[in-house]
Structure formats: structure tokens, C-alpha cells
Amino acid sequence: MKTARQAARHRRRRHRLMVGTTVALAAAGVVAALVMALLPDRGTDGASVAVAPATGTPARPTPPTATPSPTGTPTATGSPTPKASANTPSKRPSAASTPRAARTKSTTAPSAGRIHPGTTYTGVATAYEAGDGDGACGFGPSDDMMIAAMNTTDYETSRACGAYVHVRAANGASLTVRITNECPLPCAPGQLDLSQQAFAKLADLKVGRLPITWSLVSPSTSQTVSIRYKTGSNPYWCGIQAIGHRNPVANLEVHTGSGWRQLPRTSYNYFISADGSGCGSTIRITDIYGEQLTVSGIALRPNVVQPTRVQFARH
């Protein structure tokens, strides 16, 4: 039989046990509540939530999704489909036994030199005995004697060669001549030394000096451009000349293993490759309006005029 002291001791142990259990249950409830609070919200069907970037750090934009265009070329969503421009090069044809040419528009307009389209120049006209029409430009004899020599300043190291200019005299007479020669000093800027046949269309040869104005023109023609290699040309050195072009030639390039190479122009109207680079390869000529003719199939045959099938556009 328990004594009173033992009974008291037993009651105290039961009280401590009950208090400890209550505290433990309360602590467990707090832990469970914290765990539930930290768990992600499951009310979004399991989708993850994106974390916003820290303040001051710009969000990286999402690149546009590529979608096929009507032509099958991928284009960015929301971006306009690029349209072909006038400067888009046309496909170059393959070389054939007959020289061919592709016409393109240069993306960089060449320097027009001193003679600009749409500009009127003032000077005087004189006359000279042109013989068979050959001159400093090296084109050879001319079938049409409506030709002229350009003063040295405007000749500009043969840049004027092959240009057609419309000449107007103070008396109202006019005609169009082709530049085939150079008029050295004392010919002044603006001066044209016409063949006697051309001068006679404007005034009597006895006049001697005739006040004129003149401007560059781009005439109608049935002629196509031809290419000629200079006498002595070979795979190690060559000179190249363009003949029969409607508009003045600004640049001539040859295709090499490293791309296009622009050749320097001489006062006698040939473009020279002093080391032979590009001699006998594809040729590209550019007029002062920026149009380019790419010609293939031209053999390295010195002093032979080789016609192509194209001509610069009329302006």
C-alpha cells in the first residue's frame, strides 16, 4: 500500500509528463505550419513561377521566333519581310565560249570626276584635222567623224574617253560628239577641240573660235561594249580597255583569287595590271552612274576587240 508521500510523488510525475506532451504537440504544430507556409503554391497546376531580376539589372529580351515566309526564307516574327531593292545584284551567268555580261548596280557610287551628269559647262570650240578619228583614247579609227578632243583638265587622265557630249553654239546650232582624244595646253577648261567635220556643223571653219556650252548625254545606240587587251599583254602583265560604252567608265576591276581588284587607269585609256593579277579572268566595269557590267569569257588575246552582249543603261 502506497504511502502518502509516494502518491504525491506519482502525481507530480504525471503532471510533468502531461505538460511536456502538451509543449511537444504545440511545437510540432508550429513546425508544421512553417513547413506549409514555405511550400510553393500548388494552385497553378504545378507551373513554376519566374523570378524577377534584381532591381537595376535589365531583363534579357526573348529573341523573336522564326516563322517561314511565303518564299520559304525564315523571317523574325513581327519584323517585315525584306524586299528586293534596285541595288540587289542579279545572278551572274556562267562563262561560255562567247563573252557574256551581267548587269548590276554598285552599292557604292563611283567618283564621277570633273564631268557630272545634268551639269552645263561653258567654253569655246575650236577645230582640228582628226584624220581617221583615232586619238589619245586609243579606240582606233572612227566610222563617225562626229568626235572631239577634250581639254587636258577635263580629260582627267582619260576619264572623259568615250563620253558623249551635246554641244550648243551661241548661234543656236547643236550636235552630239564622242570624246576620242585629248586637247593639250593651252586648251583651257571647258574647251572642246572638234573634228573639222563636227565644227562645220556649228559654224564656218573660218570662225576659228566659237563660244559654246556643252553637257554630258547618254544617247541611244545599238552598239554593245567590247573589251580589248593591249598589245604585249600576257599572264604576267596586261592592259585592258573598254570600247563602245554608252556612258563614261569610272572603274575597271578584275577577279582574282582574293576577290575583285580595281586597276589603275593610264592617260592612254588602258587599265593596267602590272603584276598580271586577274589577267584573263572575269572583268567588271562600272560607269559614272554606278551600273556594273560583269563580263566573263574574254580570252587573253592581245590587240583583239572582243564584243560582249550588253551595254550600259541610258540615262
Coordinates of N, CA and C in Angstrom, one line a residue, residues 128-135 140-149 175-181 193-201:
Y128 N 40.2 70.8 -135.4 CA 41.5 70.2 -135.7 C 41.3 69.1 -136.8
E129 N 42.3 68.8 -137.5 CA 42.2 67.7 -138.5 C 42.3 66.3 -137.8
A130 N 41.2 65.6 -137.8 CA 41.2 64.4 -137.0 C 41.7 63.1 -137.7
G131 N 42.0 63.3 -139.0 CA 42.5 62.1 -139.7 C 41.4 61.0 -139.8
D132 N 41.8 59.8 -139.3 CA 40.8 58.7 -139.4 C 40.0 58.6 -138.1
G133 N 40.2 59.6 -137.2 CA 39.4 59.6 -136.0 C 40.1 59.0 -134.7
D134 N 41.2 58.3 -134.9 CA 41.9 57.8 -133.8 C 42.5 58.9 -133.0
G135 N 42.7 58.7 -131.7 CA 43.3 59.7 -130.8 C 43.9 59.1 -129.5
G140 N 41.0 53.6 -131.8 CA 41.2 53.3 -133.2 C 40.4 54.1 -134.1
P141 N 40.4 53.9 -135.4 CA 39.7 54.7 -136.4 C 38.2 54.7 -136.1
S142 N 37.6 55.9 -136.4 CA 36.2 56.1 -136.1 C 35.4 56.1 -137.4
D143 N 34.3 55.4 -137.4 CA 33.4 55.4 -138.5 C 32.6 56.7 -138.6
D144 N 32.3 57.3 -137.5 CA 31.6 58.5 -137.4 C 32.5 59.6 -137.0
M145 N 32.7 60.6 -137.8 CA 33.6 61.7 -137.5 C 33.0 62.8 -136.6
M146 N 31.9 62.5 -136.0 CA 31.4 63.5 -135.0 C 32.1 63.2 -133.7
I147 N 33.3 63.6 -133.6 CA 34.2 63.4 -132.5 C 34.9 64.7 -132.0
A148 N 35.5 64.6 -130.8 CA 36.1 65.8 -130.3 C 37.3 65.4 -129.4
A149 N 38.2 66.3 -129.1 CA 39.2 66.2 -128.1 C 38.9 67.0 -126.9
L175 N 25.0 69.8 -131.8 CA 25.2 68.4 -132.2 C 25.8 67.7 -131.1
T176 N 25.9 66.3 -131.2 CA 26.5 65.5 -130.2 C 27.7 64.9 -130.7
V177 N 28.8 64.9 -129.9 CA 30.1 64.3 -130.3 C 30.6 63.4 -129.3
R178 N 31.5 62.5 -129.7 CA 32.1 61.5 -128.8 C 33.5 61.9 -128.5
I179 N 34.0 61.8 -127.3 CA 35.3 62.2 -126.9 C 36.3 61.0 -127.2
T180 N 37.2 61.3 -128.1 CA 38.2 60.2 -128.5 C 39.6 60.7 -128.4
N181 N 39.8 62.0 -128.0 CA 41.2 62.5 -128.0 C 41.3 63.5 -126.9
D193 N 38.0 70.7 -128.7 CA 38.6 70.8 -130.0 C 37.9 69.8 -130.9
L194 N 37.0 70.2 -131.7 CA 36.1 69.4 -132.5 C 36.9 69.0 -133.8
S195 N 36.5 67.8 -134.3 CA 37.0 67.5 -135.6 C 36.4 68.5 -136.6
Q196 N 37.1 68.8 -137.7 CA 36.7 69.8 -138.7 C 35.3 69.5 -139.2
Q197 N 35.0 68.2 -139.3 CA 33.7 67.8 -139.8 C 32.6 68.2 -138.8
A198 N 32.9 68.0 -137.5 CA 31.9 68.4 -136.4 C 31.8 69.9 -136.3
F199 N 32.9 70.6 -136.3 CA 32.9 72.0 -136.2 C 32.0 72.7 -137.3
A200 N 32.1 72.1 -138.5 CA 31.4 72.6 -139.7 C 29.9 72.5 -139.5
K201 N 29.5 71.7 -138.6 CA 28.0 71.5 -138.4 C 27.5 72.7 -137.5

